[in-house]
């Protein structure tokens, strides 16, 4: 098992002027031959994955990782082969949400092997780079770019129907790097309903349009809360703001997931609400969301190939 | 009024190897004379501010900006001269939370003038760099570093009792830059009570210890929710996890702020809950938090000067 040693084969780029590329999204750590070879590896990996779903949010704390994990578990329960790549270097939470002890295993050819959550759901998280899980990652932008490119090129997923990429909030180095390396990714933007979150989502949508990215649609998480005692609706983060925004922007509204105290407790135990025995509105919301994402992804790919044809 | 033109005086650093400094926190955009002059400007600005409070969080969406804004309004209501510097480039929300239309005004000497929220609370946000508020900032790390250093050096605050610096979640370029430029800053870490947030807070605390930063203490936000209909307690994000963590780590616990649907609605209107007429547990929580921060800041400064003396 190798850890930091493998990382940063491009870390020298952090101080090389040749790394400032001329694309809209900025430098990609392009160090000539090594970068071109890595680009080919990324393309080869991507070629084995039917749908690359890039899960983003403007604001943090809107439940992006929870949406990623539960959508992935739901898609896997529908029979699809699914992978999750967690590139949230500063706060990778996917392994905790799935109760996986992540470590990087290598095959004989030096490629990283994802951890198996189930027979058709595998997971690779940047969390695995940390020897001590309470340790913070003190990497500036160029080093993060190099690490993400390595995770895109060197993980042996095999054939997948869906790869869900969980990212940190915002529109920083991580997002530019992924969209530059995998421009065919379909972006799912997660928000909560209140205006302060929607303001950040509008920024994310503008970023994606500027980057010519494919926007699959918007998810409204933490959409309404029912009091577990009196069963009345509580207007905590409001409701419907995400759907309104999607309509105004002419993008797909993929679904609304209600807040659910039981799913917070389950998340802390590493149990996704979709995998729980009891049926809840949150579980139903995630199953519908996964079906909608699968349908929209198929339509989107058809639309892209039609426009190219 | 100048905007992007002034920014990025160090943006050339993004491709210069001389910028990789040898400090624990990495490069600071050190381009020789220009950087040294900027360091002197930052020191001069900092010299006029008694307490620099750096508000951080591990996870996004824990209400860091809400804590910053309400603490600042509460301190100002106690008679202190207060400033807020919002360096969350990708999601600057302070102007929205205070209903301020931010734009950068300059004095005759070319220094940026903060916006006045009240006679003793002034605000400068990176939001002011955006002509279109829905526009995303597509800056990689080195450019963010340069912009933050300029905001630290070139804003004319005058004499302040408190400057609260609101940062993005995590431990990225922004945080390293601020702690490097203002190592005397007192760090306030905001969390929510559930384990998935505390895991990220432990990373932040380790980062601060590694950086030899002054940790003022921990705030537990979204701590409990009372149903507005039946008035029973709802265990949404749990309660007490932040206080437990502070005790275990031997750091100050600064206070717990309950979740309050009324304050979410008020925030969307740009009205901080502390400034509202009606008294609520959240308002009381923020007033107590501000008093505790003021007391701890005074003790902390005394402790630092005693240890130096």
XYZ file of C-alpha atoms in Angstrom:
618
model
C 0.000 0.000 0.000
C 1.373 3.347 -0.981
C 0.161 6.689 0.256
C 1.636 10.129 -0.121
C 4.566 8.782 -2.102
C 2.456 8.242 -5.204
C 0.724 11.585 -4.882
C 1.957 14.745 -6.390
C 3.808 13.341 -9.370
C 2.934 16.769 -10.703
C 3.451 18.610 -7.425
C 6.500 20.288 -8.865
C 3.994 22.120 -11.044
C 3.071 24.287 -8.116
C 5.991 26.467 -8.997
C 6.284 26.032 -12.753
C 5.037 28.688 -15.060
C 4.397 26.119 -17.776
C 1.427 25.012 -15.712
C -0.689 28.062 -16.455
C -2.736 26.771 -19.340
C -4.666 29.023 -21.638
C -8.074 27.360 -21.212
C -11.068 29.082 -19.677
C -10.647 27.127 -16.480
C -6.981 27.881 -15.953
C -3.963 25.645 -15.479
C -4.298 21.898 -15.269
C -0.825 20.995 -14.117
C 0.259 20.541 -17.709
C 3.915 19.529 -17.588
C 4.257 18.329 -21.153
C 4.705 14.612 -21.627
C 3.703 13.563 -18.119
C 0.478 15.561 -18.337
C -0.321 14.261 -21.816
C 0.211 10.689 -20.601
C -2.054 11.388 -17.641
C -4.674 12.884 -19.982
C -4.650 9.622 -21.948
C -5.043 7.594 -18.744
C -7.967 9.794 -17.663
C -9.607 9.324 -21.063
C -9.103 5.552 -20.841
C -10.645 5.444 -17.349
C -13.519 7.685 -18.417
C -14.137 5.489 -21.449
C -15.157 2.634 -19.172
C -17.749 4.736 -17.330
C -21.089 5.415 -19.020
C -22.205 8.395 -16.923
C -19.915 10.670 -14.932
C -22.128 12.550 -12.457
C -20.399 15.546 -10.843
C -22.211 16.472 -7.622
C -21.681 20.127 -6.709
C -23.103 22.843 -4.512
C -22.617 26.554 -4.155
C -22.877 26.634 -0.386
C -21.417 24.086 2.001
C -23.536 22.056 4.364
C -26.444 21.561 1.996
C -26.012 17.798 2.220
C -24.036 17.236 -0.984
C -22.220 14.166 0.340
C -25.460 12.773 1.729
C -27.116 13.229 -1.685
C -24.108 11.592 -3.394
C -24.031 8.589 -1.095
C -27.779 7.970 -1.019
C -28.158 8.400 -4.785
C -25.297 5.962 -5.323
C -26.794 3.379 -2.954
C -30.194 3.829 -4.632
C -28.708 3.407 -8.139
C -26.807 0.321 -6.964
C -30.053 -1.087 -5.519
C -31.581 -0.678 -9.001
C -28.864 -2.975 -10.387
C -26.458 -0.421 -11.844
C -22.683 -0.711 -11.356
C -21.774 2.422 -9.409
C -18.633 4.132 -8.114
C -18.173 7.138 -5.819
C -15.074 9.335 -6.073
C -14.793 11.735 -3.126
C -12.480 14.625 -4.000
C -13.409 16.845 -1.040
C -9.817 16.951 0.190
C -10.445 19.232 3.169
C -13.568 17.434 4.403
C -13.956 14.007 2.812
C -17.081 12.549 4.450
C -18.126 9.734 2.110
C -16.256 6.970 4.017
C -17.891 8.067 7.307
C -21.328 8.155 5.690
C -20.837 4.564 4.460
C -18.909 3.340 7.522
C -15.953 2.407 5.302
C -12.415 2.378 6.601
C -10.706 3.810 3.577
C -7.154 2.943 2.692
C -5.500 2.881 -0.690
C -4.805 -0.596 -2.013
C -2.829 -1.052 -5.206
C -2.933 -3.721 -7.891
C 0.246 -5.146 -9.407
C 0.281 -2.442 -12.057
C 0.321 0.331 -9.458
C -3.316 1.374 -9.981
C -5.452 2.270 -6.970
C -8.287 -0.120 -6.111
C -11.518 1.370 -4.760
C -13.067 -0.011 -1.558
C -16.127 -2.217 -1.979
C -19.282 -1.098 -0.188
C -21.333 -3.772 -1.951
C -20.940 -5.983 -5.011
C -21.944 -3.117 -7.302
C -20.889 -0.033 -5.340
C -17.203 0.851 -4.944
C -15.718 3.927 -3.295
C -12.486 5.896 -3.507
C -11.993 8.852 -1.193
C -9.169 11.317 -0.669
C -9.769 10.489 2.995
C -7.578 7.451 2.294
C -4.561 9.745 1.950
C -4.775 10.639 5.630
C -2.965 8.371 8.062
C -4.728 10.148 10.932
C -8.373 10.862 10.094
C -8.370 13.977 12.301
C -5.433 15.386 10.352
C -6.085 18.418 8.131
C -4.800 18.549 4.557
C -2.615 21.628 4.121
C -2.468 21.699 0.362
C -2.664 24.799 -1.735
C -4.407 24.785 -5.127
C -1.751 23.333 -7.471
C -1.120 20.323 -5.245
C -4.857 19.640 -5.019
C -5.079 19.785 -8.808
C -2.273 17.250 -9.147
C -3.867 14.892 -6.620
C -7.317 15.071 -8.224
C -5.875 14.357 -11.671
C -4.143 11.322 -10.230
C -7.409 10.102 -8.702
C -9.127 10.586 -12.067
C -6.422 8.689 -13.941
C -5.178 5.983 -11.605
C -8.229 4.403 -9.958
C -9.186 1.028 -11.410
C -12.972 1.178 -11.467
C -13.499 -1.284 -14.299
C -16.757 -0.859 -16.210
C -19.272 1.356 -14.424
C -22.732 2.619 -15.291
C -22.358 5.626 -12.970
C -19.421 7.356 -11.312
C -20.607 9.970 -8.812
C -17.929 12.544 -8.019
C -18.439 14.329 -4.688
C -16.720 17.707 -4.530
C -16.162 20.440 -1.944
C -18.583 23.402 -1.969
C -17.939 26.337 -4.285
C -16.191 26.713 -7.615
C -12.507 26.363 -6.807
C -9.459 24.498 -8.065
C -11.130 21.114 -7.546
C -14.098 21.924 -9.795
C -12.053 23.494 -12.555
C -9.721 20.504 -12.550
C -12.517 17.951 -12.868
C -14.427 19.796 -15.585
C -11.228 20.279 -17.523
C -10.256 16.609 -17.232
C -13.768 15.207 -17.797
C -15.726 17.782 -19.809
C -18.394 15.179 -20.567
C -19.396 15.013 -16.852
C -23.068 15.650 -16.092
C -23.381 18.150 -13.243
C -25.936 17.766 -10.464
C -26.216 20.876 -8.302
C -27.497 20.476 -4.731
C -29.091 23.316 -2.803
C -31.253 23.979 0.222
C -34.382 26.089 -0.254
C -33.478 29.342 1.528
C -32.364 32.427 -0.433
C -28.878 32.565 1.120
C -28.155 29.123 -0.405
C -29.841 29.912 -3.729
C -27.614 32.982 -4.130
C -24.590 30.663 -4.116
C -26.295 28.190 -6.480
C -26.820 30.932 -9.055
C -23.051 31.487 -8.961
C -22.456 27.775 -9.498
C -24.858 27.663 -12.459
C -23.137 30.661 -14.027
C -19.773 28.979 -13.494
C -21.030 25.834 -15.225
C -22.451 27.780 -18.153
C -19.178 29.685 -18.506
C -17.287 26.382 -18.454
C -19.630 24.914 -21.113
C -20.426 22.095 -18.708
C -23.435 19.790 -19.016
C -25.936 20.664 -16.276
C -28.079 17.615 -15.502
C -30.260 19.461 -13.006
C -30.902 20.756 -9.499
C -31.756 18.904 -6.269
C -33.455 20.606 -3.320
C -32.224 19.013 -0.095
C -33.475 19.752 3.444
C -36.788 20.576 1.794
C -39.271 20.864 4.635
C -39.296 19.223 8.056
C -42.195 17.475 9.748
C -42.155 17.648 13.573
C -41.731 14.060 14.797
C -43.951 14.901 17.809
C -46.957 16.826 16.449
C -46.426 15.937 12.738
C -46.954 19.538 11.650
C -44.762 21.047 8.931
C -41.962 23.336 10.167
C -40.783 26.066 7.833
C -37.094 25.738 8.818
C -35.160 26.363 5.626
C -38.375 27.056 3.684
C -39.420 24.899 0.713
C -39.663 25.174 -3.071
C -36.849 27.689 -3.670
C -34.781 25.142 -5.589
C -37.657 24.099 -7.825
C -38.495 27.754 -8.557
C -34.880 28.479 -9.464
C -34.658 25.416 -11.738
C -37.827 26.507 -13.553
C -36.556 30.070 -13.964
C -33.188 28.848 -15.277
C -34.765 26.285 -17.612
C -32.909 23.337 -16.090
C -34.238 19.996 -14.835
C -35.563 19.851 -11.307
C -34.409 16.420 -10.165
C -36.229 16.160 -6.851
C -36.759 17.387 -3.293
C -35.514 15.526 -0.236
C -37.115 16.392 3.117
C -35.091 16.948 6.290
C -35.294 13.889 8.496
C -33.871 13.685 12.037
C -33.632 9.885 11.639
C -31.317 10.222 8.646
C -28.948 12.531 10.588
C -28.654 9.897 13.314
C -28.220 7.170 10.684
C -25.538 9.219 8.878
C -23.554 9.488 12.116
C -23.693 5.683 12.361
C -22.481 5.362 8.754
C -25.814 4.041 7.501
C -27.334 5.738 4.445
C -31.055 6.375 4.856
C -31.711 4.555 1.557
C -30.241 1.357 3.034
C -32.404 1.498 6.179
C -35.188 -1.045 6.717
C -37.878 1.459 7.627
C -39.426 3.475 4.840
C -39.306 7.240 5.311
C -40.093 10.248 3.097
C -36.319 10.920 2.847
C -35.679 7.349 1.628
C -38.482 7.619 -0.935
C -37.109 11.003 -2.013
C -33.666 9.564 -2.686
C -35.022 6.554 -4.627
C -37.076 8.890 -6.860
C -34.058 11.175 -7.248
C -31.871 8.264 -8.385
C -34.483 7.174 -10.958
C -34.789 10.731 -12.248
C -30.990 11.103 -12.491
C -30.750 7.810 -14.414
C -33.496 8.906 -16.833
C -32.083 12.409 -17.339
C -28.545 11.057 -17.801
C -29.757 8.786 -20.587
C -31.658 11.633 -22.275
C -28.697 13.931 -21.852
C -26.270 11.492 -23.469
C -28.683 10.973 -26.372
C -29.036 14.739 -26.789
C -25.251 15.173 -26.767
C -24.698 12.440 -29.376
C -27.578 13.790 -31.528
C -26.113 17.287 -31.477
C -22.721 15.858 -32.409
C -24.202 13.613 -35.116
C -14.002 53.050 -7.839
C -11.579 50.387 -8.941
C -12.316 46.705 -9.128
C -10.361 43.879 -10.646
C -7.651 46.232 -11.835
C -6.249 46.639 -8.348
C -6.471 42.937 -7.632
C -3.825 40.432 -8.409
C -0.768 42.631 -8.088
C 0.832 39.335 -7.148
C -1.136 37.175 -9.574
C 1.998 36.585 -11.601
C 3.093 34.510 -8.630
C 0.794 31.743 -9.730
C 3.566 30.582 -11.988
C 6.684 31.658 -10.144
C 8.695 29.186 -8.189
C 9.983 31.937 -5.920
C 6.539 31.982 -4.365
C 6.911 28.636 -2.642
C 7.960 29.821 0.765
C 9.525 27.575 3.358
C 7.043 28.282 6.142
C 4.724 25.654 7.572
C 1.772 27.150 5.769
C 3.350 27.312 2.329
C 3.847 30.168 -0.083
C 2.438 33.612 0.593
C 2.952 35.180 -2.787
C 6.315 36.505 -1.686
C 7.683 38.484 -4.633
C 10.453 40.296 -2.818
C 10.057 44.037 -2.387
C 6.349 44.224 -3.255
C 5.516 41.484 -0.777
C 7.657 43.047 1.951
C 5.915 46.388 1.416
C 2.562 44.653 1.615
C 3.641 42.875 4.801
C 4.396 46.290 6.341
C 0.976 47.601 5.258
C -0.731 44.558 6.776
C 1.179 45.081 10.039
C 0.189 48.761 10.079
C -3.486 47.899 9.511
C -3.366 45.148 12.130
C -1.743 47.540 14.604
C -4.938 49.612 14.675
C -7.137 46.615 15.518
C -7.173 45.323 19.086
C -8.629 41.863 18.444
C -8.534 40.012 15.132
C -11.138 37.243 15.356
C -10.818 34.625 12.607
C -14.114 32.746 12.241
C -13.610 29.289 10.747
C -15.362 25.978 10.344
C -14.399 22.535 9.165
C -17.635 21.797 7.347
C -19.608 24.255 5.260
C -23.161 25.236 6.062
C -22.737 25.264 9.831
C -23.754 28.921 9.939
C -20.292 30.489 10.081
C -21.377 33.692 8.343
C -24.473 33.919 10.511
C -22.303 33.555 13.636
C -19.883 36.192 12.302
C -22.590 38.709 11.479
C -24.629 38.266 14.647
C -21.572 38.326 16.895
C -20.414 41.510 15.182
C -23.821 43.187 15.558
C -23.947 42.087 19.208
C -20.426 43.444 19.921
C -21.342 46.711 18.187
C -24.502 46.933 20.329
C -22.232 46.662 23.400
C -20.405 49.801 22.240
C -17.327 48.266 20.615
C -15.989 49.503 17.259
C -16.309 46.479 14.993
C -15.377 45.512 11.430
C -16.237 42.434 9.355
C -13.928 41.238 6.584
C -15.566 38.578 4.392
C -12.922 36.611 2.501
C -15.215 33.792 1.354
C -14.473 34.484 -2.309
C -16.616 31.685 -3.731
C -19.649 32.332 -1.509
C -19.468 35.736 0.179
C -22.743 35.998 2.122
C -22.082 38.754 4.680
C -23.533 41.595 2.531
C -26.751 39.602 1.966
C -27.047 38.813 5.676
C -26.783 42.550 6.469
C -28.725 43.772 3.423
C -25.712 45.809 2.288
C -25.081 46.624 -1.336
C -21.358 46.197 -1.349
C -19.135 48.118 -3.720
C -15.541 49.140 -3.275
C -15.070 52.843 -2.613
C -11.591 54.312 -2.468
C -10.161 57.240 -0.528
C -7.771 59.704 -2.148
C -4.785 57.570 -1.171
C -6.170 54.536 -3.029
C -7.190 52.633 0.110
C -10.476 50.715 0.130
C -13.210 52.071 2.403
C -15.485 49.567 4.140
C -19.277 49.943 3.930
C -21.013 51.286 7.043
C -23.730 49.062 8.528
C -23.993 51.313 11.572
C -21.879 53.983 13.235
C -19.665 51.355 14.853
C -19.932 48.420 12.453
C -18.236 48.525 9.044
C -18.037 45.763 6.458
C -15.755 44.807 3.579
C -16.625 41.784 1.478
C -15.023 40.143 -1.524
C -18.580 40.207 -2.861
C -17.773 43.794 -3.831
C -15.395 42.501 -6.504
C -18.306 41.034 -8.442
C -20.076 43.298 -10.891
C -22.819 40.681 -11.221
C -23.690 39.133 -7.853
C -24.653 35.842 -9.513
C -21.237 35.616 -11.139
C -18.868 32.904 -9.886
C -15.244 33.677 -9.072
C -12.987 31.424 -11.127
C -9.769 31.975 -9.257
C -7.267 29.305 -8.439
C -5.303 29.354 -5.179
C -2.459 31.818 -5.905
C -4.830 34.515 -7.156
C -7.019 34.102 -4.067
C -3.939 34.474 -1.882
C -2.994 37.711 -3.640
C -6.516 39.117 -3.304
C -6.797 38.259 0.385
C -3.437 39.849 1.145
C -4.635 42.984 -0.603
C -7.824 43.019 1.476
C -5.719 42.608 4.631
C -3.377 45.444 3.683
C -5.473 47.988 1.808
C -8.747 48.401 3.714
C -8.931 51.561 5.794
C -10.679 50.384 8.959
C -9.278 53.010 11.282
C -9.140 52.028 14.949
C -11.229 48.954 15.749
C -11.827 46.946 18.884
C -12.737 43.845 16.895
C -12.219 42.743 13.295
C -14.142 39.550 12.537
C -12.797 37.708 9.496
C -15.317 35.359 7.866
C -13.682 32.601 5.832
C -14.813 29.761 3.564
C -15.132 26.296 5.125
C -12.087 24.056 5.380
C -8.378 24.688 5.655
C -7.351 25.916 2.219
C -5.365 28.710 0.632
C -7.532 31.381 2.273
C -6.885 30.145 5.813
C -3.170 29.636 5.346
C -2.869 33.114 3.875
C -4.656 34.821 6.767
C -2.820 32.960 9.513
C 0.469 33.687 7.811
C -0.302 37.390 7.415
C -1.926 37.859 10.850
C -0.500 35.183 13.154
C -1.876 37.035 16.185
C -5.482 36.349 15.059
C -7.720 34.610 17.593
C -9.543 31.706 15.965
C -13.199 30.938 16.661
C -14.266 27.570 15.256
C -17.956 27.053 14.472
C -19.553 23.600 14.327
C -22.921 21.914 14.398
C -23.457 19.127 16.927
C -23.594 16.009 14.714
C -20.584 13.692 14.371
C -20.147 14.288 10.615
C -19.483 17.981 11.364
C -17.323 17.294 14.421
C -15.063 15.051 12.312
C -14.251 18.077 10.149
C -13.798 20.329 13.210
C -11.159 17.983 14.601
C -9.250 18.475 11.329
C -9.545 22.256 11.693
C -8.284 22.155 15.298
C -5.309 20.027 14.241
C -4.596 22.466 11.423
C -4.631 25.386 13.881
C -2.351 23.597 16.334
C 0.049 22.738 13.508
C 0.011 26.383 12.418
C 0.686 27.540 16.009
C -2.481 29.628 15.819
C -4.325 31.031 18.829
C -7.563 29.089 19.317
C -10.085 31.263 21.147
C -12.696 28.523 21.331
C -15.569 26.579 19.809
C -19.177 27.608 19.073
C -21.981 25.058 18.652
C -24.500 26.403 16.149
C -27.847 24.823 15.185
C -27.846 23.377 18.695
C -31.332 21.990 19.179
C -34.631 23.011 17.634
C -37.910 23.638 19.412
C -41.024 22.910 17.316
C -42.825 26.235 16.850
C -46.162 24.374 16.958
C -45.968 21.932 19.902
C -42.860 23.483 21.565
C -41.226 20.095 22.029
C -37.505 19.663 21.434
C -36.543 18.058 18.100
C -33.282 16.156 17.940
C -32.408 17.327 14.401
C -28.641 17.751 14.395
C -28.380 16.509 18.008
C -27.013 18.731 20.798
C -23.926 18.983 22.968
C -21.364 17.464 20.568
C -19.471 20.745 20.260
C -19.292 21.299 24.000
C -18.081 17.710 24.540
C -15.385 18.164 21.891
C -14.231 21.487 23.407
C -13.960 19.860 26.832
C -12.010 16.891 25.473
C -9.625 19.178 23.554
C -9.156 21.540 26.509
C -10.346 24.609 24.596
C -12.953 27.215 25.553
C -16.568 26.441 24.782
C -17.908 29.834 23.742
C -21.616 29.064 23.530
C -24.484 27.207 21.891
C -26.943 28.840 19.494
C -30.252 27.052 18.900
C -31.759 26.609 15.433
C -34.529 29.106 14.897
C -36.845 29.154 11.851
C -37.459 32.885 12.467
C -33.759 33.666 12.086
C -33.580 31.827 8.724
C -36.443 33.984 7.428
C -34.793 37.114 8.895
C -31.437 36.173 7.312
C -33.088 35.961 3.884
C -34.405 39.491 4.457
C -30.913 40.685 5.433
C -31.857 41.228 9.068
C -29.571 39.657 11.690
C -31.538 37.966 14.473
C -29.606 40.020 17.061
C -31.013 43.229 15.538
C -34.621 42.006 15.645
C -37.110 43.575 18.047
C -38.486 40.323 19.424
C -36.383 38.417 21.891
C -35.645 34.802 20.957
C -33.362 32.068 22.327
C -31.151 32.502 19.232
C -30.808 36.261 19.885
C -29.964 35.635 23.554
C -27.482 32.970 22.469
C -25.650 35.382 20.172
C -25.519 38.158 22.807
C -24.021 35.735 25.342
C -21.612 34.446 22.691
C -20.409 37.988 21.915
C -19.840 38.711 25.629
C -17.937 35.445 26.038
C -15.794 36.181 22.956
C -14.991 39.666 24.283
C -14.006 38.260 27.695
C -11.940 35.398 26.253
C -10.223 37.730 23.763
C -9.123 39.994 26.611
C -7.846 37.042 28.651
C -6.120 35.611 25.621
C -4.288 38.848 24.834
C -3.192 39.133 28.478
C -1.965 35.537 28.422
C -0.025 36.146 25.203
C 1.628 39.318 26.554
C 2.428 37.616 29.894
C 4.072 34.691 28.115
C 6.079 37.117 25.996
C 6.977 39.300 28.994
